Each structure stands twice: as C-alpha cells, then as structure tokens.
mmCIF file of C-alpha atoms in Angstrom:
data_model
loop_
_atom_site.group_PDB
_atom_site.id
_atom_site.type_symbol
_atom_site.label_atom_id
_atom_site.label_comp_id
_atom_site.label_asym_id
_atom_site.label_seq_id
_atom_site.Cartn_x
_atom_site.Cartn_y
_atom_site.Cartn_z
ATOM 1 C CA UNK A 1 86.675 115.015 95.309
ATOM 2 C CA UNK A 2 90.381 115.664 95.769
ATOM 3 C CA UNK A 3 91.321 112.679 93.825
ATOM 4 C CA UNK A 4 88.889 113.538 91.124
ATOM 5 C CA UNK A 5 90.695 116.852 90.790
ATOM 6 C CA UNK A 6 93.607 114.740 89.423
ATOM 7 C CA UNK A 7 91.246 112.968 87.163
ATOM 8 C CA UNK A 8 91.389 109.844 89.187
ATOM 9 C CA UNK A 9 88.267 107.663 89.289
ATOM 10 C CA UNK A 10 89.734 105.552 91.966
ATOM 11 C CA UNK A 11 88.601 108.288 94.424
ATOM 12 C CA UNK A 12 84.971 107.217 93.944
ATOM 13 C CA UNK A 13 85.868 103.538 94.729
ATOM 14 C CA UNK A 14 87.737 104.647 97.852
ATOM 15 C CA UNK A 15 84.767 106.786 98.877
ATOM 16 C CA UNK A 16 82.486 103.683 98.608
ATOM 17 C CA UNK A 17 84.685 102.003 101.115
ATOM 18 C CA UNK A 18 84.851 104.924 103.484
ATOM 19 C CA UNK A 19 81.062 105.350 103.454
ATOM 20 C CA UNK A 20 80.275 101.716 103.131
ATOM 21 C CA UNK A 21 77.785 102.806 100.474
ATOM 22 C CA UNK A 22 78.082 99.984 97.925
ATOM 23 C CA UNK A 23 78.539 96.179 97.786
ATOM 24 C CA UNK A 24 82.228 96.520 97.054
ATOM 25 C CA UNK A 25 82.699 98.932 99.932
ATOM 26 C CA UNK A 26 80.787 96.703 102.325
ATOM 27 C CA UNK A 27 82.744 93.728 101.122
ATOM 28 C CA UNK A 28 86.092 95.479 101.672
ATOM 29 C CA UNK A 29 85.225 96.478 105.229
ATOM 30 C CA UNK A 30 83.850 93.098 106.148
ATOM 31 C CA UNK A 31 87.084 91.506 104.740
ATOM 32 C CA UNK A 32 89.206 93.734 106.693
ATOM 33 C CA UNK A 33 87.254 93.220 109.907
ATOM 34 C CA UNK A 34 87.515 89.452 109.444
ATOM 35 C CA UNK A 35 91.320 89.451 108.842
ATOM 36 C CA UNK A 36 91.661 91.779 111.874
ATOM 37 C CA UNK A 37 89.728 89.224 113.952
ATOM 38 C CA UNK A 38 91.910 86.434 112.822
ATOM 39 C CA UNK A 39 94.945 88.336 113.746
ATOM 40 C CA UNK A 40 93.565 89.088 117.263
ATOM 41 C CA UNK A 41 92.622 92.728 116.711
ATOM 42 C CA UNK A 42 89.278 94.172 117.736
ATOM 43 C CA UNK A 43 88.262 97.084 115.424
ATOM 44 C CA UNK A 44 85.816 99.715 116.589
ATOM 45 C CA UNK A 45 83.738 102.016 114.332
ATOM 46 C CA UNK A 46 85.936 104.974 115.245
ATOM 47 C CA UNK A 47 89.129 103.087 114.363
ATOM 48 C CA UNK A 48 87.740 101.884 111.095
ATOM 49 C CA UNK A 49 86.681 105.662 110.270
ATOM 50 C CA UNK A 50 90.204 106.792 111.234
ATOM 51 C CA UNK A 51 91.827 104.020 108.927
ATOM 52 C CA UNK A 52 89.541 105.161 106.083
ATOM 53 C CA UNK A 53 90.542 108.822 106.516
ATOM 54 C CA UNK A 54 94.275 108.010 106.803
ATOM 55 C CA UNK A 55 94.113 105.900 103.623
ATOM 56 C CA UNK A 56 92.643 108.698 101.652
ATOM 57 C CA UNK A 57 95.036 111.236 103.016
ATOM 58 C CA UNK A 58 97.964 108.914 102.225
ATOM 59 C CA UNK A 59 96.613 108.329 98.639
ATOM 60 C CA UNK A 60 96.294 112.049 98.097
ATOM 61 C CA UNK A 61 99.734 112.603 99.337
ATOM 62 C CA UNK A 62 101.321 109.981 96.921
ATOM 63 C CA UNK A 63 99.471 111.440 93.923
ATOM 64 C CA UNK A 64 100.143 115.050 94.811
ATOM 65 C CA UNK A 65 103.891 114.314 94.610
ATOM 66 C CA UNK A 66 103.686 112.115 91.560
ATOM 67 C CA UNK A 67 101.558 114.104 88.983
ATOM 68 C CA UNK A 68 98.336 112.589 90.084
ATOM 69 C CA UNK A 69 99.575 108.933 89.683
ATOM 70 C CA UNK A 70 99.994 106.081 92.124
ATOM 71 C CA UNK A 71 101.466 102.677 91.324
ATOM 72 C CA UNK A 72 100.189 99.378 92.713
ATOM 73 C CA UNK A 73 103.223 99.076 95.005
ATOM 74 C CA UNK A 74 102.747 102.599 96.364
ATOM 75 C CA UNK A 75 99.097 101.904 97.086
ATOM 76 C CA UNK A 76 99.966 98.547 98.819
ATOM 77 C CA UNK A 77 102.587 100.192 100.871
ATOM 78 C CA UNK A 78 100.516 102.892 102.301
ATOM 79 C CA UNK A 79 97.717 100.342 103.075
ATOM 80 C CA UNK A 80 100.191 98.317 104.922
ATOM 81 C CA UNK A 81 101.454 101.224 106.861
ATOM 82 C CA UNK A 82 98.204 102.569 107.879
ATOM 83 C CA UNK A 83 96.752 99.130 108.784
ATOM 84 C CA UNK A 84 99.768 98.376 110.927
ATOM 85 C CA UNK A 85 100.079 101.753 112.694
ATOM 86 C CA UNK A 86 96.507 102.221 113.482
ATOM 87 C CA UNK A 87 95.019 98.830 113.958
ATOM 88 C CA UNK A 88 97.968 96.459 114.216
ATOM 89 C CA UNK A 89 96.576 94.544 111.207
ATOM 90 C CA UNK A 90 98.801 93.230 108.427
ATOM 91 C CA UNK A 91 98.422 93.932 104.608
ATOM 92 C CA UNK A 92 96.256 90.673 104.348
ATOM 93 C CA UNK A 93 93.426 92.923 105.460
ATOM 94 C CA UNK A 94 93.472 94.741 102.117
ATOM 95 C CA UNK A 95 91.011 93.141 99.989
ATOM 96 C CA UNK A 96 92.857 92.863 96.670
ATOM 97 C CA UNK A 97 96.075 91.588 98.324
ATOM 98 C CA UNK A 98 95.249 87.907 98.287
ATOM 99 C CA UNK A 99 94.520 88.016 94.614
ATOM 100 C CA UNK A 100 97.434 90.221 93.662
ATOM 101 C CA UNK A 101 100.001 88.073 95.454
ATOM 102 C CA UNK A 102 99.149 85.292 93.114
ATOM 103 C CA UNK A 103 101.326 87.180 90.575
ATOM 104 C CA UNK A 104 104.973 86.827 91.216
ATOM 105 C CA UNK A 105 106.228 89.622 89.034
ATOM 106 C CA UNK A 106 105.674 93.405 89.873
ATOM 107 C CA UNK A 107 104.630 94.132 86.345
ATOM 108 C CA UNK A 108 101.950 91.507 86.340
ATOM 109 C CA UNK A 109 100.692 92.705 89.730
ATOM 110 C CA UNK A 110 100.525 96.245 88.296
ATOM 111 C CA UNK A 111 98.623 94.971 85.195
ATOM 112 C CA UNK A 112 96.169 93.020 87.305
ATOM 113 C CA UNK A 113 95.644 96.031 89.541
ATOM 114 C CA UNK A 114 94.965 98.338 86.494
ATOM 115 C CA UNK A 115 92.439 95.853 85.107
ATOM 116 C CA UNK A 116 90.669 95.597 88.545
ATOM 117 C CA UNK A 117 90.311 99.360 88.689
ATOM 118 C CA UNK A 118 89.338 99.816 85.060
ATOM 119 C CA UNK A 119 86.668 97.142 85.418
ATOM 120 C CA UNK A 120 85.320 98.779 88.579
ATOM 121 C CA UNK A 121 85.266 102.238 86.964
ATOM 122 C CA UNK A 122 83.679 101.050 83.746
ATOM 123 C CA UNK A 123 80.672 99.897 85.888
ATOM 124 C CA UNK A 124 80.883 96.377 84.701
ATOM 125 C CA UNK A 125 78.218 94.750 86.910
ATOM 126 C CA UNK A 126 78.842 97.400 89.490
ATOM 127 C CA UNK A 127 82.304 96.216 90.715
ATOM 128 C CA UNK A 128 84.873 93.670 90.078
ATOM 129 C CA UNK A 129 84.165 92.219 93.547
ATOM 130 C CA UNK A 130 80.622 91.344 92.586
ATOM 131 C CA UNK A 131 81.212 89.918 89.057
ATOM 132 C CA UNK A 132 81.005 86.402 90.293
ATOM 133 C CA UNK A 133 77.729 86.924 92.049
ATOM 134 C CA UNK A 134 76.233 88.538 88.839
ATOM 135 C CA UNK A 135 77.186 85.311 86.833
ATOM 136 C CA UNK A 136 75.572 82.862 89.087
ATOM 137 C CA UNK A 137 74.053 80.995 86.189
ATOM 138 C CA UNK A 138 77.544 80.387 84.682
ATOM 139 C CA UNK A 139 78.755 79.031 88.024
ATOM 140 C CA UNK A 140 75.863 76.691 88.291
ATOM 141 C CA UNK A 141 76.399 75.490 84.644
ATOM 142 C CA UNK A 142 80.066 74.830 85.377
ATOM 143 C CA UNK A 143 79.374 72.878 88.471
ATOM 144 C CA UNK A 144 76.676 70.679 86.745
ATOM 145 C CA UNK A 145 78.927 70.019 83.710
ATOM 146 C CA UNK A 146 81.812 69.113 86.136
ATOM 147 C CA UNK A 147 79.583 66.647 88.016
ATOM 148 C CA UNK A 148 78.365 65.095 84.739
ATOM 149 C CA UNK A 149 81.984 64.718 83.553
ATOM 150 C CA UNK A 150 83.208 63.127 86.820
ATOM 151 C CA UNK A 151 80.118 60.772 86.715
ATOM 152 C CA UNK A 152 81.026 59.707 83.149
ATOM 153 C CA UNK A 153 84.755 59.350 83.884
ATOM 154 C CA UNK A 154 84.503 57.743 87.380
ATOM 155 C CA UNK A 155 84.348 54.077 86.203
ATOM 156 C CA UNK A 156 86.960 54.204 83.291
ATOM 157 C CA UNK A 157 89.360 55.986 85.771
ATOM 158 C CA UNK A 158 88.703 53.394 88.484
ATOM 159 C CA UNK A 159 89.233 50.514 86.003
ATOM 160 C CA UNK A 160 92.547 52.153 84.877
ATOM 161 C CA UNK A 161 93.826 52.677 88.432
ATOM 162 C CA UNK A 162 92.798 49.092 89.276
ATOM 163 C CA UNK A 163 94.776 47.789 86.298
ATOM 164 C CA UNK A 164 97.764 49.933 87.160
ATOM 165 C CA UNK A 165 98.261 50.028 91.023
ATOM 166 C CA UNK A 166 101.245 52.362 90.834
ATOM 167 C CA UNK A 167 99.045 55.108 89.735
ATOM 168 C CA UNK A 168 97.394 55.133 93.087
ATOM 169 C CA UNK A 169 100.466 56.423 94.841
ATOM 170 C CA UNK A 170 100.721 59.064 92.148
ATOM 171 C CA UNK A 171 97.186 60.217 92.686
ATOM 172 C CA UNK A 172 97.755 60.314 96.432
ATOM 173 C CA UNK A 173 100.856 62.305 96.021
ATOM 174 C CA UNK A 174 98.857 64.830 93.853
ATOM 175 C CA UNK A 175 96.139 65.143 96.461
ATOM 176 C CA UNK A 176 98.731 65.812 99.266
ATOM 177 C CA UNK A 177 100.493 68.418 97.113
ATOM 178 C CA UNK A 178 97.323 70.265 96.447
ATOM 179 C CA UNK A 179 96.182 70.033 100.039
ATOM 180 C CA UNK A 180 99.374 71.404 101.241
ATOM 181 C CA UNK A 181 99.125 74.345 98.823
ATOM 182 C CA UNK A 182 95.687 75.102 100.097
ATOM 183 C CA UNK A 183 96.745 74.885 103.751
ATOM 184 C CA UNK A 184 99.713 77.262 102.950
ATOM 185 C CA UNK A 185 97.143 79.659 101.353
ATOM 186 C CA UNK A 186 95.025 79.464 104.369
ATOM 187 C CA UNK A 187 98.103 80.824 106.391
ATOM 188 C CA UNK A 188 98.623 83.536 103.721
ATOM 189 C CA UNK A 189 101.668 81.843 102.380
ATOM 190 C CA UNK A 190 101.307 81.808 98.591
ATOM 191 C CA UNK A 191 102.801 78.781 96.703
ATOM 192 C CA UNK A 192 103.329 79.610 92.973
ATOM 193 C CA UNK A 193 100.905 77.452 91.040
ATOM 194 C CA UNK A 194 103.387 77.118 88.144
ATOM 195 C CA UNK A 195 105.771 74.977 90.478
ATOM 196 C CA UNK A 196 102.810 72.710 91.392
ATOM 197 C CA UNK A 197 101.699 72.185 87.882
ATOM 198 C CA UNK A 198 105.291 71.582 86.619
ATOM 199 C CA UNK A 199 105.827 68.927 89.368
ATOM 200 C CA UNK A 200 102.530 67.174 88.404
ATOM 201 C CA UNK A 201 103.307 67.186 84.840
ATOM 202 C CA UNK A 202 106.768 65.884 85.396
ATOM 203 C CA UNK A 203 105.540 63.127 87.753
ATOM 204 C CA UNK A 204 102.747 62.121 85.337
ATOM 205 C CA UNK A 205 105.266 62.027 82.374
ATOM 206 C CA UNK A 206 107.547 59.669 84.493
ATOM 207 C CA UNK A 207 104.647 57.376 85.432
ATOM 208 C CA UNK A 208 103.531 57.351 81.807
ATOM 209 C CA UNK A 209 106.957 56.119 80.674
ATOM 210 C CA UNK A 210 107.002 53.515 83.392
ATOM 211 C CA UNK A 211 103.611 52.323 82.311
ATOM 212 C CA UNK A 212 104.664 52.238 78.684
ATOM 213 C CA UNK A 213 107.794 50.401 79.568
ATOM 214 C CA UNK A 214 105.877 47.687 81.545
ATOM 215 C CA UNK A 215 103.531 47.347 78.663
ATOM 216 C CA UNK A 216 106.302 46.850 76.171
ATOM 217 C CA UNK A 217 107.889 44.286 78.407
ATOM 218 C CA UNK A 218 104.676 42.368 78.629
ATOM 219 C CA UNK A 219 104.463 42.320 74.820
ATOM 220 C CA UNK A 220 107.977 41.053 74.508
ATOM 221 C CA UNK A 221 107.333 38.321 76.897
ATOM 222 C CA UNK A 222 104.199 37.304 75.138
ATOM 223 C CA UNK A 223 106.080 37.269 71.901
ATOM 224 C CA UNK A 224 108.901 35.150 73.222
ATOM 225 C CA UNK A 225 106.504 32.693 74.755
#
C-alpha cells in the first residue's frame, strides 16, 4: 500500500512474494531457499519473514528519497545487503539476478528489468516467471521440430565429417567451449555469450578456408595429372 501511494505497481509484486500468494511469489521464495541451501544457510520461516519485511522497508526508503522511483541497481543493492546481513546469502538468491546478469551493460540491465516488471504488472499470463509454463505447446513443438531437423541432418553431417576429419577436432572444441560455459554458469560465473559465438564463428571461418584451400589444391593436382 505504501508503494502504491507512489503509484508503483511493483508493490503488489513484492507483496505476492511476502505473502507467498501467487505462483511468482512461491517461485521467488523457493528459488531463494534453494540458493541459500547451496550456500550452506538454513532459513527458517521467521528469517524469511524478516527478510521480506526488510526488503519492503528498504524499497520504501529508496523511493521516498527518490521521488517514488527506484532503479535496477538500487533494487539489486538493497536485495544484496538484506540477504547478506540477515541470512548470509549472496545476491544470487534474488530470482531475477541470474537473467539480468546476462546483460553486460547497466542500461541493458535496466531495460530488461523494466520489461520484466511491465509484463508482470500488465498481467500477461499472470507473471513473467510463468510465461514459459503457459506456452507449453510452443515448447513441445520446438522440441519436436528440433528432433526432426537433427534426424534429417544427422547422416549428411556424418558424411561430411567423415570426408573431412579435421572438422572432428573443431566440433570437439565447440563442445568443450560450450560445456565450460555451462559449468561456469553453474558456479554463478557468467561468460558473455558474444565472446563464445565470436570464437566459434572465427574458428569455423578458418576451418572453412582450410577446407577450401585443400579442395583447390586437389583440383590443381587433378588438372596437372
């Protein structure tokens, strides 16, 4: 209600988390408890209630001194401070943190945060956190299409790799690179995807040039023979 006095709909979302009264609120609390467990912290119901109260008070304090506004970095900061001071849990326990850390620029993070909030307040399928669950048929269709494409492409790709053994090492390098990125994400260390894609494109381009040169040499040898 206090946040609503500023005209801030975010207050209703925060209240859902405090009261655990919606799927989004339950997901946020469950995620926090999981991260806390991974970090070796046991969170009681009283501690969780205290965290919720402190978060709402911190948000109100930020907005009361900033004309009712609160930027993403301010919201992230007070979550980090409250989590650490009360429960000894890192900022990783904040549900949007993992997604927002995928953006390297502060402006991009703020934009992504604003979109998340606007989607939730607009009531699109109840919450941004449940959008995926409400588009299950799209996910199923995507998986089926992906499987069909892989089945159709498996033999041509196998034939190509068999004819060009050097691509085996390139494919292995790609798998190792992706695997290392996933392991790093598992330890909450984000690797910028742009770097990975750039490395893969560059390596693929170099391999393509090598294949082209080998093919050209073979043609010249055939012509000379």
